[in-house]
């Protein structure tokens, strides 16, 4: 399973989103720090789920990081666009 698919699967299981998109932006960072040439190092996530209602931005980000678990230390960058 690709890293992108793993990220999407874990977020769907944790938050039951009404909208989710996960993109692998690694190719846009060739030659930058954190890109080792293999890809799967830079990701963008847009997620909308009722689970985020009433949470501060920091709480939302912590919730996503917790749901992703061991993925977070294996990637270089994760851009999050979170909403309820």
N, CA, C and O atoms as a GROMACS GRO file, in nm:
protein
  336
    1UNK      N    1   0.085  -0.118   0.000
    1UNK     CA    2   0.000   0.000   0.000
    1UNK      C    3   0.090   0.123   0.000
    1UNK      O    4   0.190   0.129   0.071
    2UNK      N    5   0.052   0.220  -0.080
    2UNK     CA    6   0.130   0.344  -0.084
    2UNK      C    7   0.109   0.424   0.044
    2UNK      O    8   0.010   0.404   0.116
    3UNK      N    9   0.201   0.511   0.072
    3UNK     CA   10   0.190   0.599   0.189
    3UNK      C   11   0.064   0.685   0.177
    3UNK      O   12  -0.007   0.704   0.276
    4UNK      N   13   0.036   0.736   0.057
    4UNK     CA   14  -0.082   0.818   0.036
    4UNK      C   15  -0.209   0.740   0.072
    4UNK      O   16  -0.297   0.792   0.141
    5UNK      N   17  -0.217   0.617   0.025
    5UNK     CA   18  -0.334   0.533   0.055
    5UNK      C   19  -0.344   0.501   0.204
    5UNK      O   20  -0.454   0.499   0.259
    6UNK      N   21  -0.231   0.477   0.267
    6UNK     CA   22  -0.229   0.448   0.411
    6UNK      C   23  -0.278   0.568   0.491
    6UNK      O   24  -0.357   0.554   0.584
    7UNK      N   25  -0.232   0.688   0.453
    7UNK     CA   26  -0.277   0.810   0.520
    7UNK      C   27  -0.429   0.824   0.506
    7UNK      O   28  -0.499   0.848   0.604
    8UNK      N   29  -0.477   0.810   0.384
    8UNK     CA   30  -0.622   0.825   0.360
    8UNK      C   31  -0.702   0.721   0.438
    8UNK      O   32  -0.804   0.755   0.499
    9UNK      N   33  -0.658   0.597   0.436
    9UNK     CA   34  -0.729   0.489   0.505
    9UNK      C   35  -0.736   0.515   0.656
    9UNK      O   36  -0.842   0.499   0.717
   10UNK      N   37  -0.625   0.556   0.716
   10UNK     CA   38  -0.624   0.582   0.860
   10UNK      C   39  -0.715   0.700   0.897
   10UNK      O   40  -0.784   0.695   0.998
   11UNK      N   41  -0.713   0.804   0.816
   11UNK     CA   42  -0.798   0.921   0.846
   11UNK      C   43  -0.946   0.889   0.828
   11UNK      O   44  -1.029   0.935   0.906
   12UNK      N   45  -0.978   0.810   0.728
   12UNK     CA   46  -1.118   0.768   0.710
   12UNK      C   47  -1.166   0.685   0.828
   12UNK      O   48  -1.278   0.704   0.876
   13UNK      N   49  -1.082   0.595   0.875
   13UNK     CA   50  -1.119   0.509   0.988
   13UNK      C   51  -1.135   0.589   1.117
   13UNK      O   52  -1.220   0.557   1.200
   14UNK      N   53  -1.054   0.692   1.134
   14UNK     CA   54  -1.056   0.769   1.259
   14UNK      C   55  -1.166   0.874   1.263
   14UNK      O   56  -1.223   0.900   1.369
   15UNK      N   57  -1.198   0.936   1.147
   15UNK     CA   58  -1.284   1.055   1.149
   15UNK      C   59  -1.411   1.044   1.066
   15UNK      O   60  -1.496   1.133   1.076
   16UNK      N   61  -1.428   0.942   0.986
   16UNK     CA   62  -1.546   0.928   0.899
   16UNK      C   63  -1.576   1.060   0.826
   16UNK      O   64  -1.686   1.114   0.839
   17UNK      N   65  -1.480   1.109   0.750
   17UNK     CA   66  -1.496   1.241   0.688
   17UNK      C   67  -1.603   1.246   0.580
   17UNK      O   68  -1.632   1.146   0.514
   18UNK      N   69  -1.662   1.365   0.564
   18UNK     CA   70  -1.756   1.388   0.455
   18UNK      C   71  -1.678   1.429   0.330
   18UNK      O   72  -1.730   1.422   0.219
   19UNK      N   73  -1.555   1.473   0.349
   19UNK     CA   74  -1.467   1.508   0.238
   19UNK      C   75  -1.324   1.479   0.280
   19UNK      O   76  -1.283   1.511   0.392
   20UNK      N   77  -1.248   1.419   0.190
   20UNK     CA   78  -1.106   1.395   0.216
   20UNK      C   79  -1.031   1.388   0.083
   20UNK      O   80  -1.078   1.328  -0.013
   21UNK      N   81  -0.916   1.451   0.081
   21UNK     CA   82  -0.825   1.435  -0.032
   21UNK      C   83  -0.683   1.435   0.024
   21UNK      O   84  -0.647   1.517   0.108
   22UNK      N   85  -0.605   1.342  -0.024
   22UNK     CA   86  -0.466   1.328   0.017
   22UNK      C   87  -0.381   1.330  -0.109
   22UNK      O   88  -0.402   1.248  -0.199
   23UNK      N   89  -0.287   1.421  -0.116
   23UNK     CA   90  -0.202   1.426  -0.234
   23UNK      C   91  -0.054   1.413  -0.194
   23UNK      O   92  -0.009   1.467  -0.093
   24UNK      N   93   0.017   1.339  -0.276
   24UNK     CA   94   0.161   1.321  -0.259
   24UNK      C   95   0.228   1.432  -0.338
   24UNK      O   96   0.230   1.429  -0.461
   25UNK      N   97   0.284   1.528  -0.268
   25UNK     CA   98   0.348   1.645  -0.329
   25UNK      C   99   0.499   1.629  -0.340
   25UNK      O  100   0.569   1.726  -0.366
   26UNK      N  101   0.550   1.510  -0.320
   26UNK     CA  102   0.694   1.486  -0.312
   26UNK      C  103   0.768   1.533  -0.436
   26UNK      O  104   0.878   1.588  -0.425
   27UNK      N  105   0.711   1.513  -0.554
   27UNK     CA  106   0.779   1.552  -0.678
   27UNK      C  107   0.803   1.702  -0.686
   27UNK      O  108   0.892   1.747  -0.760
   28UNK      N  109   0.726   1.780  -0.613
   28UNK     CA  110   0.745   1.925  -0.612
   28UNK      C  111   0.863   1.966  -0.524
   28UNK      O  112   0.900   2.083  -0.521
   29UNK      N  113   0.923   1.871  -0.453
   29UNK     CA  114   1.028   1.901  -0.357
   29UNK      C  115   1.160   1.832  -0.389
   29UNK      O  116   1.247   1.820  -0.302
   30UNK      N  117   1.176   1.787  -0.512
   30UNK     CA  118   1.300   1.722  -0.553
   30UNK      C  119   1.415   1.821  -0.532
   30UNK      O  120   1.410   1.935  -0.578
   31UNK      N  121   1.518   1.775  -0.463
   31UNK     CA  122   1.634   1.859  -0.435
   31UNK      C  123   1.623   1.937  -0.306
   31UNK      O  124   1.721   1.999  -0.263
   32UNK      N  125   1.508   1.936  -0.242
   32UNK     CA  126   1.489   2.007  -0.115
   32UNK      C  127   1.522   1.914   0.001
   32UNK      O  128   1.528   1.792  -0.015
   33UNK      N  129   1.543   1.972   0.116
   33UNK     CA  130   1.567   1.894   0.238
   33UNK      C  131   1.450   1.800   0.262
   33UNK      O  132   1.334   1.837   0.243
   34UNK      N  133   1.480   1.680   0.304
   34UNK     CA  134   1.376   1.584   0.337
   34UNK      C  135   1.332   1.498   0.221
   34UNK      O  136   1.259   1.401   0.240
   35UNK      N  137   1.374   1.531   0.099
   35UNK     CA  138   1.340   1.450  -0.017
   35UNK      C  139   1.459   1.360  -0.049
   35UNK      O  140   1.565   1.409  -0.088
   36UNK      N  141   1.440   1.231  -0.032
   36UNK     CA  142   1.551   1.137  -0.049
   36UNK      C  143   1.556   1.074  -0.188
   36UNK      O  144   1.634   0.982  -0.212
   37UNK      N  145   1.473   1.121  -0.278
   37UNK     CA  146   1.471   1.068  -0.414
   37UNK      C  147   1.373   0.955  -0.436
   37UNK      O  148   1.346   0.918  -0.550
   38UNK      N  149   1.319   0.900  -0.328
   38UNK     CA  150   1.224   0.790  -0.340
   38UNK      C  151   1.080   0.838  -0.346
   38UNK      O  152   0.990   0.761  -0.382
   39UNK      N  153   1.056   0.962  -0.310
   39UNK     CA  154   0.919   1.011  -0.305
   39UNK      C  155   0.854   0.976  -0.173
   39UNK      O  156   0.920   0.932  -0.080
   40UNK      N  157   0.724   0.996  -0.167
   40UNK     CA  158   0.645   0.969  -0.046
   40UNK      C  159   0.703   1.037   0.078
   40UNK      O  160   0.715   0.976   0.184
   41UNK      N  161   0.739   1.165   0.062
   41UNK     CA  162   0.799   1.240   0.173
   41UNK      C  163   0.720   1.366   0.208
   41UNK      O  164   0.731   1.416   0.320
   42UNK      N  165   0.641   1.417   0.116
   42UNK     CA  166   0.566   1.542   0.134
   42UNK      C  167   0.420   1.519   0.095
   42UNK      O  168   0.390   1.474  -0.016
   43UNK      N  169   0.328   1.549   0.187
   43UNK     CA  170   0.187   1.525   0.161
   43UNK      C  171   0.102   1.645   0.201
   43UNK      O  172   0.136   1.722   0.291
   44UNK      N  173  -0.010   1.658   0.130
   44UNK     CA  174  -0.112   1.757   0.165
   44UNK      C  175  -0.242   1.683   0.190
   44UNK      O  176  -0.278   1.593   0.114
   45UNK      N  177  -0.312   1.722   0.296
   45UNK     CA  178  -0.438   1.658   0.331
   45UNK      C  179  -0.545   1.767   0.348
   45UNK      O  180  -0.523   1.867   0.417
   46UNK      N  181  -0.658   1.745   0.285
   46UNK     CA  182  -0.777   1.827   0.309
   46UNK      C  183  -0.882   1.732   0.364
   46UNK      O  184  -0.914   1.631   0.301
   47UNK      N  185  -0.934   1.763   0.482
   47UNK     CA  186  -1.031   1.675   0.545
   47UNK      C  187  -1.139   1.758   0.613
   47UNK      O  188  -1.111   1.858   0.679
   48UNK      N  189  -1.262   1.714   0.596
   48UNK     CA  190  -1.378   1.775   0.661
   48UNK      C  191  -1.454   1.665   0.734
   48UNK      O  192  -1.496   1.566   0.672
   49UNK      N  193  -1.473   1.682   0.864
   49UNK     CA  194  -1.542   1.581   0.943
   49UNK      C  195  -1.605   1.646   1.066
   49UNK      O  196  -1.550   1.740   1.123
   50UNK      N  197  -1.720   1.594   1.104
   50UNK     CA  198  -1.790   1.644   1.222
   50UNK      C  199  -1.705   1.630   1.348
   50UNK      O  200  -1.722   1.705   1.445
   51UNK      N  201  -1.615   1.534   1.348
   51UNK     CA  202  -1.530   1.508   1.465
   51UNK      C  203  -1.445   1.629   1.503
   51UNK      O  204  -1.401   1.640   1.617
   52UNK      N  205  -1.422   1.720   1.408
   52UNK     CA  206  -1.338   1.837   1.436
   52UNK      C  207  -1.416   1.957   1.488
   52UNK      O  208  -1.357   2.058   1.526
   53UNK      N  209  -1.547   1.947   1.491
   53UNK     CA  210  -1.631   2.059   1.538
   53UNK      C  211  -1.597   2.092   1.682
   53UNK      O  212  -1.588   2.004   1.767
   54UNK      N  213  -1.579   2.220   1.709
   54UNK     CA  214  -1.552   2.266   1.845
   54UNK      C  215  -1.408   2.251   1.889
   54UNK      O  216  -1.374   2.293   1.999
   55UNK      N  217  -1.323   2.194   1.806
   55UNK     CA  218  -1.183   2.178   1.842
   55UNK      C  219  -1.103   2.299   1.792
   55UNK      O  220  -1.133   2.356   1.688
   56UNK      N  221  -1.003   2.337   1.869
   56UNK     CA  222  -0.913   2.441   1.823
   56UNK      C  223  -0.827   2.384   1.709
   56UNK      O  224  -0.824   2.263   1.687
   57UNK      N  225  -0.760   2.472   1.639
   57UNK     CA  226  -0.673   2.428   1.530
   57UNK      C  227  -0.564   2.334   1.582
   57UNK      O  228  -0.532   2.234   1.517
   58UNK      N  229  -0.509   2.364   1.697
   58UNK     CA  230  -0.406   2.279   1.757
   58UNK      C  231  -0.464   2.141   1.790
   58UNK      O  232  -0.400   2.040   1.763
   59UNK      N  233  -0.583   2.136   1.847
   59UNK     CA  234  -0.646   2.009   1.879
   59UNK      C  235  -0.673   1.927   1.752
   59UNK      O  236  -0.655   1.805   1.752
   60UNK      N  237  -0.717   1.994   1.646
   60UNK     CA  238  -0.742   1.925   1.519
   60UNK      C  239  -0.614   1.861   1.467
   60UNK      O  240  -0.614   1.745   1.427
   61UNK      N  241  -0.506   1.938   1.466
   61UNK     CA  242  -0.379   1.886   1.416
   61UNK      C  243  -0.328   1.772   1.502
   61UNK      O  244  -0.276   1.673   1.450
   62UNK      N  245  -0.343   1.784   1.633
   62UNK     CA  246  -0.300   1.675   1.722
   62UNK      C  247  -0.382   1.549   1.697
   62UNK      O  248  -0.328   1.438   1.700
   63UNK      N  249  -0.512   1.566   1.672
   63UNK     CA  250  -0.599   1.451   1.643
   63UNK      C  251  -0.555   1.379   1.516
   63UNK      O  252  -0.551   1.256   1.512
   64UNK      N  253  -0.522   1.455   1.414
   64UNK     CA  254  -0.477   1.395   1.288
   64UNK      C  255  -0.343   1.325   1.309
   64UNK      O  256  -0.326   1.212   1.263
   65UNK      N  257  -0.251   1.388   1.377
   65UNK     CA  258  -0.120   1.326   1.402
   65UNK      C  259  -0.136   1.197   1.482
   65UNK      O  260  -0.067   1.099   1.455
   66UNK      N  261  -0.225   1.198   1.578
   66UNK     CA  262  -0.249   1.077   1.658
   66UNK      C  263  -0.306   0.965   1.570
   66UNK      O  264  -0.265   0.850   1.581
   67UNK      N  265  -0.400   1.000   1.484
   67UNK     CA  266  -0.461   0.900   1.395
   67UNK      C  267  -0.359   0.842   1.298
   67UNK      O  268  -0.367   0.724   1.262
   68UNK      N  269  -0.263   0.923   1.256
   68UNK     CA  270  -0.162   0.876   1.161
   68UNK      C  271  -0.052   0.795   1.229
   68UNK      O  272   0.017   0.717   1.164
   69UNK      N  273  -0.037   0.814   1.360
   69UNK     CA  274   0.057   0.732   1.438
   69UNK      C  275   0.198   0.728   1.382
   69UNK      O  276   0.263   0.832   1.370
   70UNK      N  277   0.246   0.609   1.347
   70UNK     CA  278   0.384   0.589   1.305
   70UNK      C  279   0.416   0.648   1.167
   70UNK      O  280   0.532   0.647   1.126
   71UNK      N  281   0.316   0.697   1.095
   71UNK     CA  282   0.342   0.759   0.965
   71UNK      C  283   0.414   0.892   0.982
   71UNK      O  284   0.504   0.923   0.905
   72UNK      N  285   0.375   0.969   1.081
   72UNK     CA  286   0.428   1.105   1.098
   72UNK      C  287   0.581   1.109   1.102
   72UNK      O  288   0.640   1.191   1.031
   73UNK      N  289   0.648   1.026   1.180
   73UNK     CA  290   0.794   1.035   1.181
   73UNK      C  291   0.860   0.982   1.053
   73UNK      O  292   0.980   1.003   1.032
   74UNK      N  293   0.784   0.914   0.968
   74UNK     CA  294   0.841   0.857   0.845
   74UNK      C  295   0.832   0.952   0.726
   74UNK      O  296   0.887   0.922   0.620
   75UNK      N  297   0.763   1.064   0.740
   75UNK     CA  298   0.753   1.160   0.631
   75UNK      C  299   0.819   1.291   0.671
   75UNK      O  300   0.843   1.316   0.790
   76UNK      N  301   0.848   1.376   0.573
   76UNK     CA  302   0.916   1.500   0.600
   76UNK      C  303   0.819   1.616   0.622
   76UNK      O  304   0.843   1.701   0.707
   77UNK      N  305   0.709   1.619   0.546
   77UNK     CA  306   0.618   1.734   0.555
   77UNK      C  307   0.473   1.688   0.539
   77UNK      O  308   0.442   1.600   0.459
   78UNK      N  309   0.386   1.751   0.618
   78UNK     CA  310   0.243   1.722   0.612
   78UNK      C  311   0.167   1.853   0.624
   78UNK      O  312   0.162   1.913   0.731
   79UNK      N  313   0.107   1.896   0.514
   79UNK     CA  314   0.025   2.018   0.515
   79UNK      C  315  -0.120   1.977   0.540
   79UNK      O  316  -0.174   1.891   0.471
   80UNK      N  317  -0.182   2.040   0.640
   80UNK     CA  318  -0.318   2.003   0.678
   80UNK      C  319  -0.415   2.118   0.658
   80UNK      O  320  -0.389   2.232   0.698
   81UNK      N  321  -0.528   2.087   0.596
   81UNK     CA  322  -0.642   2.177   0.579
   81UNK      C  323  -0.759   2.103   0.641
   81UNK      O  324  -0.817   2.013   0.580
   82UNK      N  325  -0.795   2.142   0.765
   82UNK     CA  326  -0.893   2.067   0.845
   82UNK      C  327  -1.015   2.154   0.873
   82UNK      O  328  -1.003   2.274   0.899
   83UNK      N  329  -1.131   2.093   0.868
   83UNK     CA  330  -1.252   2.165   0.903
   83UNK      C  331  -1.364   2.070   0.942
   83UNK      O  332  -1.357   1.949   0.919
   84UNK      N  333  -1.466   2.128   1.002
   84UNK     CA  334  -1.582   2.048   1.044
   84UNK      C  335  -1.686   2.045   0.936
   84UNK      O  336  -1.791   1.983   0.953
   0.00000   0.00000   0.00000
